[in-house]
Short mmCIF file of C-alpha atoms in Angstrom, two decimals:
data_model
loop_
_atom_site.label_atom_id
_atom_site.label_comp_id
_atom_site.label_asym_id
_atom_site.label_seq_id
_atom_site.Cartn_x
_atom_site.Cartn_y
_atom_site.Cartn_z
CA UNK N 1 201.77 -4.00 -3.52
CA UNK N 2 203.19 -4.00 0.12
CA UNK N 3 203.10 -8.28 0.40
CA UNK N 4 203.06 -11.47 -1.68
CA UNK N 5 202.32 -13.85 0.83
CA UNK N 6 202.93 -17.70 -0.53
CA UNK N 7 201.79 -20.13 1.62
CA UNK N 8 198.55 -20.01 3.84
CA UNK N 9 198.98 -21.64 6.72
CA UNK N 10 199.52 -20.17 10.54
CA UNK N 11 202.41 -18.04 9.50
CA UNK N 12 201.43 -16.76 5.92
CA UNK N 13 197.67 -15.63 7.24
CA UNK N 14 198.82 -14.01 10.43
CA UNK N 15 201.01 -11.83 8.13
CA UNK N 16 198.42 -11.03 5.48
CA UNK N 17 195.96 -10.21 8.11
CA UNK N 18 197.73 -8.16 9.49
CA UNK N 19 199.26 -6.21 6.34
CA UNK N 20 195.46 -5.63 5.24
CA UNK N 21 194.76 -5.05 8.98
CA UNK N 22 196.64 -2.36 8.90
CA UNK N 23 196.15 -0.86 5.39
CA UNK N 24 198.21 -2.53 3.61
CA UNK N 25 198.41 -3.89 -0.03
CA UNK N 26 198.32 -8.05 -0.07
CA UNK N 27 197.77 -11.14 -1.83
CA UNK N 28 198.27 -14.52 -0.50
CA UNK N 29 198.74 -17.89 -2.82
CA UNK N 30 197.64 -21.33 -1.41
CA UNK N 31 198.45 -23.96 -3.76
CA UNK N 32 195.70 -26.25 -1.49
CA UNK N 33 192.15 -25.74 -2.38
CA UNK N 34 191.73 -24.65 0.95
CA UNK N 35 194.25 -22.07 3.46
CA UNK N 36 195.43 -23.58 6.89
CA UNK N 37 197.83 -25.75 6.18
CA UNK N 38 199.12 -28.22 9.50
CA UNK N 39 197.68 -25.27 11.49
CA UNK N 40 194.33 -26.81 11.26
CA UNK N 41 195.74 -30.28 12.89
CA UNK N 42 197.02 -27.97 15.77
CA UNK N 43 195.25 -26.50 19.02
CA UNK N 44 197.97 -24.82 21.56
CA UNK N 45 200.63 -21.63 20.94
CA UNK N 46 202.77 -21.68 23.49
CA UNK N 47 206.51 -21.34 24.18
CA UNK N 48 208.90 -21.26 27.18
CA UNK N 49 207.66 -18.30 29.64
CA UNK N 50 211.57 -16.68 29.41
CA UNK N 51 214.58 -16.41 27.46
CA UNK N 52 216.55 -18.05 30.13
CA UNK N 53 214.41 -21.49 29.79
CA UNK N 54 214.59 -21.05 26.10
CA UNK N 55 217.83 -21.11 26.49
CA UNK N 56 217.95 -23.76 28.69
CA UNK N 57 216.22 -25.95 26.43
CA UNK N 58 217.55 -24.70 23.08
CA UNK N 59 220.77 -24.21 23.79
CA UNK N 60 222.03 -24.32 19.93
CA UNK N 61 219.77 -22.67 18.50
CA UNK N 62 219.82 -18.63 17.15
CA UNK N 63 219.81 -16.63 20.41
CA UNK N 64 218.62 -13.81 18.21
CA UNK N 65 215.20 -16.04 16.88
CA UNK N 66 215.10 -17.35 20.57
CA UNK N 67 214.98 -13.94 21.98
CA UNK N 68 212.97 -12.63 19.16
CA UNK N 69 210.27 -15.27 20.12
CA UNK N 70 209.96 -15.45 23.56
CA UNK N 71 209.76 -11.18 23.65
CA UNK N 72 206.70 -11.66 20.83
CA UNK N 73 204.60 -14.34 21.87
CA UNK N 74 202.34 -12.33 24.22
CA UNK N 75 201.95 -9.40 20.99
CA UNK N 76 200.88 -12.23 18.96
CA UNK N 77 198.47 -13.86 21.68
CA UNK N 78 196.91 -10.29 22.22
CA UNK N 79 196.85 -10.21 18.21
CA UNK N 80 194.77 -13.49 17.79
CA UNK N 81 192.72 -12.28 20.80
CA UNK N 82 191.65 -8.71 19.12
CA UNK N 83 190.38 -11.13 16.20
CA UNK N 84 187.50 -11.99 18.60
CA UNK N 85 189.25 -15.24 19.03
CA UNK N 86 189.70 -17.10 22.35
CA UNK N 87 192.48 -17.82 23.74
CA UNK N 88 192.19 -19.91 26.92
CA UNK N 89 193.73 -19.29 30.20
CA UNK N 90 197.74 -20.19 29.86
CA UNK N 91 199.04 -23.91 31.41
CA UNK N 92 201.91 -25.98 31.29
CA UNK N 93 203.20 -27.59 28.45
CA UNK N 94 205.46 -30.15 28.21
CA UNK N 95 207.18 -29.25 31.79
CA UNK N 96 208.68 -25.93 30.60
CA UNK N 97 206.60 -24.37 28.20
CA UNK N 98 203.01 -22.31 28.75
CA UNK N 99 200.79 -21.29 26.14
CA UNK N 100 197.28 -21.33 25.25
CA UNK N 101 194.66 -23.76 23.60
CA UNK N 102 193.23 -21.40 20.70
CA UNK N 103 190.68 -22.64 17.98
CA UNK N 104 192.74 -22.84 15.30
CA UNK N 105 189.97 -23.50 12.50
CA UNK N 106 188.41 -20.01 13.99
CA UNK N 107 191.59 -18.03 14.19
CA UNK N 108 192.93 -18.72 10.53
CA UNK N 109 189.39 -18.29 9.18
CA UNK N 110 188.94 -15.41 10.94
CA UNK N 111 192.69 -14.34 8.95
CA UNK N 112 191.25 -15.38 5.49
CA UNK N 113 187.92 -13.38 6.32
CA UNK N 114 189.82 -10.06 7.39
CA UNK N 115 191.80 -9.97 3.72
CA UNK N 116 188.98 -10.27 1.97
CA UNK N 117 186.91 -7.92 3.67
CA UNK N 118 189.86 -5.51 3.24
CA UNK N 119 189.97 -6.07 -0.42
CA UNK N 120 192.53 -7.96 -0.67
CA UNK N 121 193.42 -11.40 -2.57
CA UNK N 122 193.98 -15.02 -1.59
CA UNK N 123 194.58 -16.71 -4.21
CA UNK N 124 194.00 -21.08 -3.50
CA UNK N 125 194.90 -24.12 -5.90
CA UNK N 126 197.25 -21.58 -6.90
CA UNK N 127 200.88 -22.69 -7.69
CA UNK N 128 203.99 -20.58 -7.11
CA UNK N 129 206.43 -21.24 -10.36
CA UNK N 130 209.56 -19.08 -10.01
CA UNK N 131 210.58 -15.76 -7.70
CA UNK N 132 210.66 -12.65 -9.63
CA UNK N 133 214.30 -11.04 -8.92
CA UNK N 134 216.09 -7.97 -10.15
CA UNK N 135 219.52 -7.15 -10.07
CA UNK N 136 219.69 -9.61 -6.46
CA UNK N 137 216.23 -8.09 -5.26
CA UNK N 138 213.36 -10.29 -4.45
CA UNK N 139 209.93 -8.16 -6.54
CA UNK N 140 207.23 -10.92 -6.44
CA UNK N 141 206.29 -14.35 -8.46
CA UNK N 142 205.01 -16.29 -11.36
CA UNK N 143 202.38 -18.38 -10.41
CA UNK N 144 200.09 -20.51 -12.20
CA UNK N 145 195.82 -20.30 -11.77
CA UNK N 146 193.67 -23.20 -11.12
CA UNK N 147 193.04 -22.87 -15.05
CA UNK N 148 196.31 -23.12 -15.77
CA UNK N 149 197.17 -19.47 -16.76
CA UNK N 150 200.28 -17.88 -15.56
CA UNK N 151 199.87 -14.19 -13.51
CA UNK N 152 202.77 -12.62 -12.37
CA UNK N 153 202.53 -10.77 -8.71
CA UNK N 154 204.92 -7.91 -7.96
CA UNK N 155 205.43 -7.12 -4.55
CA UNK N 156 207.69 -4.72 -2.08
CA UNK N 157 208.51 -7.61 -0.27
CA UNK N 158 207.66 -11.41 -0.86
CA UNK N 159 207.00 -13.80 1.87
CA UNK N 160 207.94 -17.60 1.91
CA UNK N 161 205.42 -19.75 4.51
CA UNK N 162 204.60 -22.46 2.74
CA UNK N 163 205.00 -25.28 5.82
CA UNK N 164 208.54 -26.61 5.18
CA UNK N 165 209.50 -29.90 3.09
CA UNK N 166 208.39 -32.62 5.34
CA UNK N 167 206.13 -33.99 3.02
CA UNK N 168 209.19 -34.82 0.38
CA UNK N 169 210.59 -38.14 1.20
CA UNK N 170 213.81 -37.01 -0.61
CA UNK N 171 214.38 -33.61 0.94
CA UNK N 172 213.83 -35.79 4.64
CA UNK N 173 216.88 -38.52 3.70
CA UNK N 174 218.72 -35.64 1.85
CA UNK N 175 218.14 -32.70 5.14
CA UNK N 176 217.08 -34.81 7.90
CA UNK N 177 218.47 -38.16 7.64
CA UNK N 178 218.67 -40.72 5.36
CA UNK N 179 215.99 -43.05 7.17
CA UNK N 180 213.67 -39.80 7.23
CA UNK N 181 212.16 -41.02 4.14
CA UNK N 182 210.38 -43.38 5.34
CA UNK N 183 209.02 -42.09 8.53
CA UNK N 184 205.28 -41.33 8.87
CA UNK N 185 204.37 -37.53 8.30
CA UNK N 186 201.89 -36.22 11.47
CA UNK N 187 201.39 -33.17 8.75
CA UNK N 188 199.31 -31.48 5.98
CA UNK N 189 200.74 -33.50 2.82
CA UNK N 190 201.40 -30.06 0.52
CA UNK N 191 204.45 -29.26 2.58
CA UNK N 192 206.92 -30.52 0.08
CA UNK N 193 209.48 -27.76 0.08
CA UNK N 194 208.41 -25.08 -2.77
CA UNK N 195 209.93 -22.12 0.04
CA UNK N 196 212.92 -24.10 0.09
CA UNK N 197 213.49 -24.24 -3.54
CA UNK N 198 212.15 -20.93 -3.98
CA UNK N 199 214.08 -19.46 -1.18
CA UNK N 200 217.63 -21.18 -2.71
CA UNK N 201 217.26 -20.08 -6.11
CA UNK N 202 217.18 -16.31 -4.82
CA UNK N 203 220.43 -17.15 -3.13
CA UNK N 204 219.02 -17.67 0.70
CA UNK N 205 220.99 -19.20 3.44
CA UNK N 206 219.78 -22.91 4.55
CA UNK N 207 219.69 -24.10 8.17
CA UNK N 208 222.16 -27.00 9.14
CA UNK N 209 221.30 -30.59 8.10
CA UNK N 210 221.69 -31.94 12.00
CA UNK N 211 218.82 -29.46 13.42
CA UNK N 212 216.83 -32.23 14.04
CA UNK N 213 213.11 -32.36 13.42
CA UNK N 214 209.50 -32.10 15.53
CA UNK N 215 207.45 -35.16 15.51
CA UNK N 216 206.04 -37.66 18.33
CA UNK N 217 206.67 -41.88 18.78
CA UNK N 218 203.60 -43.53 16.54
CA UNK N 219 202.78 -46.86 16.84
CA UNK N 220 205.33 -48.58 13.87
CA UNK N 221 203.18 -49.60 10.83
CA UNK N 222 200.28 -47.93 11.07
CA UNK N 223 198.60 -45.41 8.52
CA UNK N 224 198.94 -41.85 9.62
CA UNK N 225 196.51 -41.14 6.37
CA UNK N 226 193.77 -40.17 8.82
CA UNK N 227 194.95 -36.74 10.37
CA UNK N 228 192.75 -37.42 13.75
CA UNK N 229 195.42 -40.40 14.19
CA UNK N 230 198.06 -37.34 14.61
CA UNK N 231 197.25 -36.84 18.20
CA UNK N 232 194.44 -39.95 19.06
CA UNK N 233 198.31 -42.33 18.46
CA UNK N 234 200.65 -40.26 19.45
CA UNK N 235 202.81 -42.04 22.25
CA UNK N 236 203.23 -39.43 24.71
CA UNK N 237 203.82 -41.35 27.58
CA UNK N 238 207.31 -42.69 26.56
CA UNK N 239 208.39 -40.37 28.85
CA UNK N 240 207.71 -42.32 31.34
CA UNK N 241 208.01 -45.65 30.37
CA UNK N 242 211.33 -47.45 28.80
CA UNK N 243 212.22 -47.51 25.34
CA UNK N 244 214.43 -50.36 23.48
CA UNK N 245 215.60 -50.49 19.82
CA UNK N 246 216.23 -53.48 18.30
CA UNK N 247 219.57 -54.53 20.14
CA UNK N 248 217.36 -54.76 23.39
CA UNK N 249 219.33 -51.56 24.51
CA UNK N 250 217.76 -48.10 25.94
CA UNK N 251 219.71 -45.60 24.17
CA UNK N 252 218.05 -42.25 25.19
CA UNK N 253 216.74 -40.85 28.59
CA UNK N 254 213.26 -40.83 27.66
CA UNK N 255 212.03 -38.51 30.53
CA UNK N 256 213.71 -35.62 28.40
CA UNK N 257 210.57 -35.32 26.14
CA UNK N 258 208.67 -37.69 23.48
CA UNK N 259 209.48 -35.00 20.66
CA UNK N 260 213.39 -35.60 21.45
CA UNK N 261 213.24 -39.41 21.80
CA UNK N 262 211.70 -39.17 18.45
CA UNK N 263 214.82 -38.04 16.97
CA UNK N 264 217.37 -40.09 18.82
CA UNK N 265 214.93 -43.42 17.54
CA UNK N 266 215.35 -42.38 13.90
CA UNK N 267 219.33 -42.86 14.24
CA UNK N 268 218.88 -46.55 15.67
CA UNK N 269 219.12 -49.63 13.69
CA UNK N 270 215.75 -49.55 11.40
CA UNK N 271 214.29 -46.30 13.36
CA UNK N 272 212.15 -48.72 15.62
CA UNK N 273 211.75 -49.60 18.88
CA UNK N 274 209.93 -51.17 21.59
CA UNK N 275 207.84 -49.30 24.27
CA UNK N 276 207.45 -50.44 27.36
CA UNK N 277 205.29 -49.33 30.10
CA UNK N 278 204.16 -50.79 33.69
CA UNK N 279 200.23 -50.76 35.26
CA UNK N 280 201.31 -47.40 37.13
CA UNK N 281 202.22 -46.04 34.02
CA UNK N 282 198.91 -46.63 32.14
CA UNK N 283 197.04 -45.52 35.18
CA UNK N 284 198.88 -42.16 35.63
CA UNK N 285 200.13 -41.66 32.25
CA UNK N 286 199.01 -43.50 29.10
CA UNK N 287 194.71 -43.70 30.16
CA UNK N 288 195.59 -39.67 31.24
CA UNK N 289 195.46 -36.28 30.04
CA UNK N 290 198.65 -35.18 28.45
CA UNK N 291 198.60 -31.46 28.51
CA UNK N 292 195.23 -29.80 31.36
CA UNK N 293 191.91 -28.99 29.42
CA UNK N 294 192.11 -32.12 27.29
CA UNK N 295 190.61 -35.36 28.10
CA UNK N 296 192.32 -38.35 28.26
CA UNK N 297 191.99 -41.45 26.05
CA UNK N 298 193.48 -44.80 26.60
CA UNK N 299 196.16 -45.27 23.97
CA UNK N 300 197.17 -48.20 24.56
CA UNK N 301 193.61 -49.59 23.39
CA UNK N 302 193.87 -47.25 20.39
CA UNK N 303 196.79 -48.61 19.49
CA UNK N 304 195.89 -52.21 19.65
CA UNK N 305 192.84 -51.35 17.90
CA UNK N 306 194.65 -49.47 15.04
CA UNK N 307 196.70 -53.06 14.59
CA UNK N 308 199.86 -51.51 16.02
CA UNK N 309 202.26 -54.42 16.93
CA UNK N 310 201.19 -54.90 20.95
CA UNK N 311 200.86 -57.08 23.91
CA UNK N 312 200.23 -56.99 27.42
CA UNK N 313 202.68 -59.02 29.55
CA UNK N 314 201.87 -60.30 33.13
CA UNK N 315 205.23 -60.56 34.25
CA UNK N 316 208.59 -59.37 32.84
CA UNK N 317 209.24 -63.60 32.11
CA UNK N 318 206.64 -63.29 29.16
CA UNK N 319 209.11 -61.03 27.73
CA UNK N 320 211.08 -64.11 26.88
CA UNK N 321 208.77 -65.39 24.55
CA UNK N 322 208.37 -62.57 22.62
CA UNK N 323 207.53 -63.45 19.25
CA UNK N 324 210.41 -63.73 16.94
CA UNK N 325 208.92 -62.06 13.69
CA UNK N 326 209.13 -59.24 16.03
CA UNK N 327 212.81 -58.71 15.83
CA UNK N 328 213.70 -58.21 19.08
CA UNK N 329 215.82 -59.77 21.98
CA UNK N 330 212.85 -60.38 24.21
CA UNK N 331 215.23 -61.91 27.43
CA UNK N 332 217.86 -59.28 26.75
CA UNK N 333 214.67 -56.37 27.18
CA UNK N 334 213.38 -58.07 30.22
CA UNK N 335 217.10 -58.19 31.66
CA UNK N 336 217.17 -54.69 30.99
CA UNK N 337 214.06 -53.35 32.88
CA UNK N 338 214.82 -55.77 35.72
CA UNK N 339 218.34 -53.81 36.04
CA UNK N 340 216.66 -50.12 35.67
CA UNK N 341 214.49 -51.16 38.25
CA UNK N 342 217.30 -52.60 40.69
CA UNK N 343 219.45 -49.05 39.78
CA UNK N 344 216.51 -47.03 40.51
CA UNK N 345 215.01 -48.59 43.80
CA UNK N 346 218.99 -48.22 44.86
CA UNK N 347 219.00 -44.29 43.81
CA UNK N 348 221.98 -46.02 41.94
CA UNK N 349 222.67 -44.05 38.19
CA UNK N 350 221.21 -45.52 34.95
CA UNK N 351 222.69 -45.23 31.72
CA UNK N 352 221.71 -44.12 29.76
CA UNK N 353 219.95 -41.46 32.74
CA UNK N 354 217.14 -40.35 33.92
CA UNK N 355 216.22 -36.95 34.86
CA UNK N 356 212.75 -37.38 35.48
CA UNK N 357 210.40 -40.36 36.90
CA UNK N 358 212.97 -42.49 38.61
CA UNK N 359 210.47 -45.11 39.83
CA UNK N 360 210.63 -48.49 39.04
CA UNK N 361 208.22 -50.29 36.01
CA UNK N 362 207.64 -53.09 38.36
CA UNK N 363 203.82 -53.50 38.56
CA UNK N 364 202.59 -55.64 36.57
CA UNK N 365 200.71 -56.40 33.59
CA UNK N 366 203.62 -54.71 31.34
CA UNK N 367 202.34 -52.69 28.55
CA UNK N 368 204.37 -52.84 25.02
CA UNK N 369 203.83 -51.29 21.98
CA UNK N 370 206.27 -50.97 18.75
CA UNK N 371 207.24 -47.07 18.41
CA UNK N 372 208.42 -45.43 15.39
CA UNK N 373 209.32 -41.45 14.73
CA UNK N 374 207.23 -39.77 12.76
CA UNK N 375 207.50 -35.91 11.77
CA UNK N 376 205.35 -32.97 11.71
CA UNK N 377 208.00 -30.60 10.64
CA UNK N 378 211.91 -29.95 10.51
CA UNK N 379 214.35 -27.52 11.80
CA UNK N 380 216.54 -27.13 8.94
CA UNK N 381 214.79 -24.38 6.56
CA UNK N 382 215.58 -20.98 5.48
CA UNK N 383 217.76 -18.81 7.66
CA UNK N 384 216.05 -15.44 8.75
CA UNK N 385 216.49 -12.55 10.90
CA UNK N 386 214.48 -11.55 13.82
CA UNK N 387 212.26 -9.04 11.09
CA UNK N 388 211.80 -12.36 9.18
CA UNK N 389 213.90 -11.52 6.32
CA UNK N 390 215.77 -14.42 4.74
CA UNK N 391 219.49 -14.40 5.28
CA UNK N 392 221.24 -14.81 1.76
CA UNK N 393 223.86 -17.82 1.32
CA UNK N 394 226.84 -15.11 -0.22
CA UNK N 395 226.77 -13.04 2.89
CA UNK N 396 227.57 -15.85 5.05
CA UNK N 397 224.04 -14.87 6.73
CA UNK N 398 225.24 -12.23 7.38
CA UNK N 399 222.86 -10.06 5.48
CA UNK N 400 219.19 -10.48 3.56
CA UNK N 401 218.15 -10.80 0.43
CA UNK N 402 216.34 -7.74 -0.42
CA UNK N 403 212.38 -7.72 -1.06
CA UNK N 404 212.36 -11.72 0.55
CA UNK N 405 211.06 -12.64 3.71
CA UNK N 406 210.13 -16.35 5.35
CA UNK N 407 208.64 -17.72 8.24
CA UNK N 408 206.84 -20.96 9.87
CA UNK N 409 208.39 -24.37 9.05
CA UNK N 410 210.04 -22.51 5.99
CA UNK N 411 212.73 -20.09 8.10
CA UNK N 412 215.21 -22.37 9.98
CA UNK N 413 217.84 -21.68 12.86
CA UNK N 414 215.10 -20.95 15.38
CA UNK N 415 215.54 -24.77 17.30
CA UNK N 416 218.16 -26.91 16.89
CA UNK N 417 217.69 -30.51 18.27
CA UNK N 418 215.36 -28.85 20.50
CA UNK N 419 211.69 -27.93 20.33
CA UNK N 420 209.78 -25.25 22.45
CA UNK N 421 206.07 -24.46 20.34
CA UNK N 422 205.39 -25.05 16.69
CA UNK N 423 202.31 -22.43 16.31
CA UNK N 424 204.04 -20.04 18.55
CA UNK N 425 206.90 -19.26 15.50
CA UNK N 426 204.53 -19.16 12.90
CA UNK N 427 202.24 -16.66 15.13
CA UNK N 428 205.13 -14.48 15.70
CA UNK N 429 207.43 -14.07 12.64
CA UNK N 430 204.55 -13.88 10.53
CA UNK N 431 204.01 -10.82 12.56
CA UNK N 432 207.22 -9.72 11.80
CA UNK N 433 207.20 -10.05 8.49
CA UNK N 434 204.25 -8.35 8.42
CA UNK N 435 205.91 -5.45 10.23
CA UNK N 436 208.89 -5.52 8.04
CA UNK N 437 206.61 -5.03 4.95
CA UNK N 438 204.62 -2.18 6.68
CA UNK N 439 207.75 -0.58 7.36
CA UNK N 440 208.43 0.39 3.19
CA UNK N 441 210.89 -1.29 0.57
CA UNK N 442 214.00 -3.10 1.33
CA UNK N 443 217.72 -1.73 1.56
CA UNK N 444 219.87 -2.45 -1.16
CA UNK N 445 222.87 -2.18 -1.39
CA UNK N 446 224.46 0.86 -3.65
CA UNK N 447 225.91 0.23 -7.04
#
């Protein structure tokens, strides 16, 4: 067989599609009941439009991934398109990026539909138990059936998408940080890191533990059990509003991006924070549209409605009587915006910066709402190659691990501290690893 695909989300089906696609052998094991993974949560692929603002905005991470990327995304759009899926007329995302809102649900069914009608296997409630490996060469997997019988799958080449390990409190503290573990997950729950430990015990290469993750601020406290809560809470507009940990201190420039002030909040004191936003702000920004094509919601209502921890302030004096169960320095935070607002009416510098939106939060009422981090997936994983294949840990990563392949939340190295599309490197290195397996068996090194 040409591909053992395990895992069957975004990355996993867009190789096994294509491998059956194109007349290839295949069988791809979901240990869900059901393929799709996160993917299903998700509704835009998109990435930055060049290398140079990939660059720009990655700056750490693998120029060869970056590259790699960037030059596939518009084979992979064209890919989902020839499915008889629509892809929508490109916009802007997030300032830098463009991509395309896609059905999701349609695309990866579409996938699933394609292998079967090929004659090919996908395999669900199916459990991966161990890589099959001779002499260093990657040739398939035990797994175990939904009755509980074991069936081993040999295969050319075997390829690791199972979603990454951000649902495994442990693997957060141990690769992410040690607060990580008790962060809400914006994420399928059956990412707990099986291509990780499947991936080491063949020898692979891991990502660095300070990549950094991709999540959004949530209101602090509230369940995140409901995946419609992923998007309906997510606190976009901190970008434009001011952000204080529990010192009463900004400590990031928030206009950089929600996904980044994410991260720099998990490495304050309790990984919390208060958000605070002015009547402009909820007018132009948090009642808004984040990204064109979707319509806006009010999230500060949401919030309040979800029982975040909230209040609306009609002047920046009520922020000395903030509540003192709340933790926070309520005079020191109202000190605080009054100076941002003096430095920025003054086009004097604020520290920490700001890049973007340098007007003053001075209409009132004030808008506040407790922020935590929560994560949708990390950056640390498995370290590939631009064909996918997995970079093995005695090399240095400097060479692969014959017959083994990963990609989606499982490969690593792409981003580092830095995020540009989450879809986008599923999409296209599970093209490449479909490519890679089309291409014949592995090179091994002589004896």
């Amino acid at each position: 067989m040409d591909l053992l695909v395990i895992g069957g989300g975004m990355a996993g089906l867009s190789a096994a599609a294509r491998v059956a696609a194109e007349g290839g052998t295949v069988v791809l094991v979901e240990k869900a009941e059901r393929t799709g993974g996160s993917a299903r949560l998700a509704g835009f692929v998109w990435t930055t439009p060049s290398v140079e603002e990939m660059r720009r905005v990655n700056p750490d991470g693998d120029p060869e991934l970056a590259t790699a990327l960037v030059d596939g995304f518009a084979d992979g759009v064209a890919w989902i398109r020839s499915l008889g899926v629509e892809c929508r007329p490109p916009v802007p995302v997030l300032g830098f990026g463009r991509g395309h809102q896609v059905d999701t649900n349609h695309y990866l069914d579409t996938c699933e539909r394609l292998i079967r009608d090929r004659g090919q296997e996908v395999l669900t409630d199916t459990w991966t138990h161990a890589l099959v490996t001779e002499d260093g060469v990657v040739k398939g997997a035990e797994c175990v059936l939904p009755d509980g019988s074991a069936r081993r799958i040999e295969a050319t080449w075997t390829l690791l998408a199972t979603g990454g390990f951000q649902g495994d409190p442990g693997l957060r503290a141990e690769h992410v940080h040690p607060r990580a573990a008790d962060i809400g997950l914006r994420a399928n729950p059956h990412s707990r890191g099986d291509g990780l430990t499947l991936g080491r015990s063949a020898g692979a290469a891991f990502g660095k533990k300070d990549a950094g993750f991709y999540g959004h601020l949530m209101p602090a406290g509230v369940s995140l059990a409901d995946p419609a809560r992923f998007v309906d809470l997510a606190l976009y507009y901190s970008e434009h509003a001011l952000l204080f940990d529990t010192t009463g201190e900004r400590f990031v420039d928030e206009t950089v991006g929600d996904h980044l002030t994410a991260m720099a909040l998990l490495e304050r004191p309790e990984a919390r924070g208060l958000l605070v936003a002015d009547a402009r702000v909820h007018r132009e920004w948090i009642s808004a549209s984040y990204v064109e094509g979707i319509p806006g919601v009010d999230k500060f209502q949401l919030c309040h409605r979800a029982g975040a921890r909230s209040a609306v302030a009609d002047s920046l004096e009520d922020f000395a009587s903030m509540p003192e169960e709340w933790g926070y320095p309520g005079a020191t935070i109202r000190d605080r915006v009054e100076e941002f607002n003096a430095a920025v009416r003054a086009g004097a510098t604020t520290a920490p910066g700001r890049l973007l939106d340098r007007r003053p939060l001075d209409e009132p009422p004030f808008y506040v709402v407790e922020a935590a981090p929560a994560i949708t997936f990390a950056f640390g994983g498995l370290l590939i190659d631009a064909e996918a294949r997995v970079r093995s840990a005695d090399t240095g990563g400097a060479g692969p691990i014959p017959g083994l392949l990963a990609a989606g939340a499982d490969a690593g190295g792409l981003y580092r501290r830095a995020y540009a599309g989450g879809l986008a490197p599923a999409l296209v290195f599970g093209l490449a690893a479909a490519r890679t397996a089309l291409a014949g068996a592995p090179v091994t090194a002589a004896h």
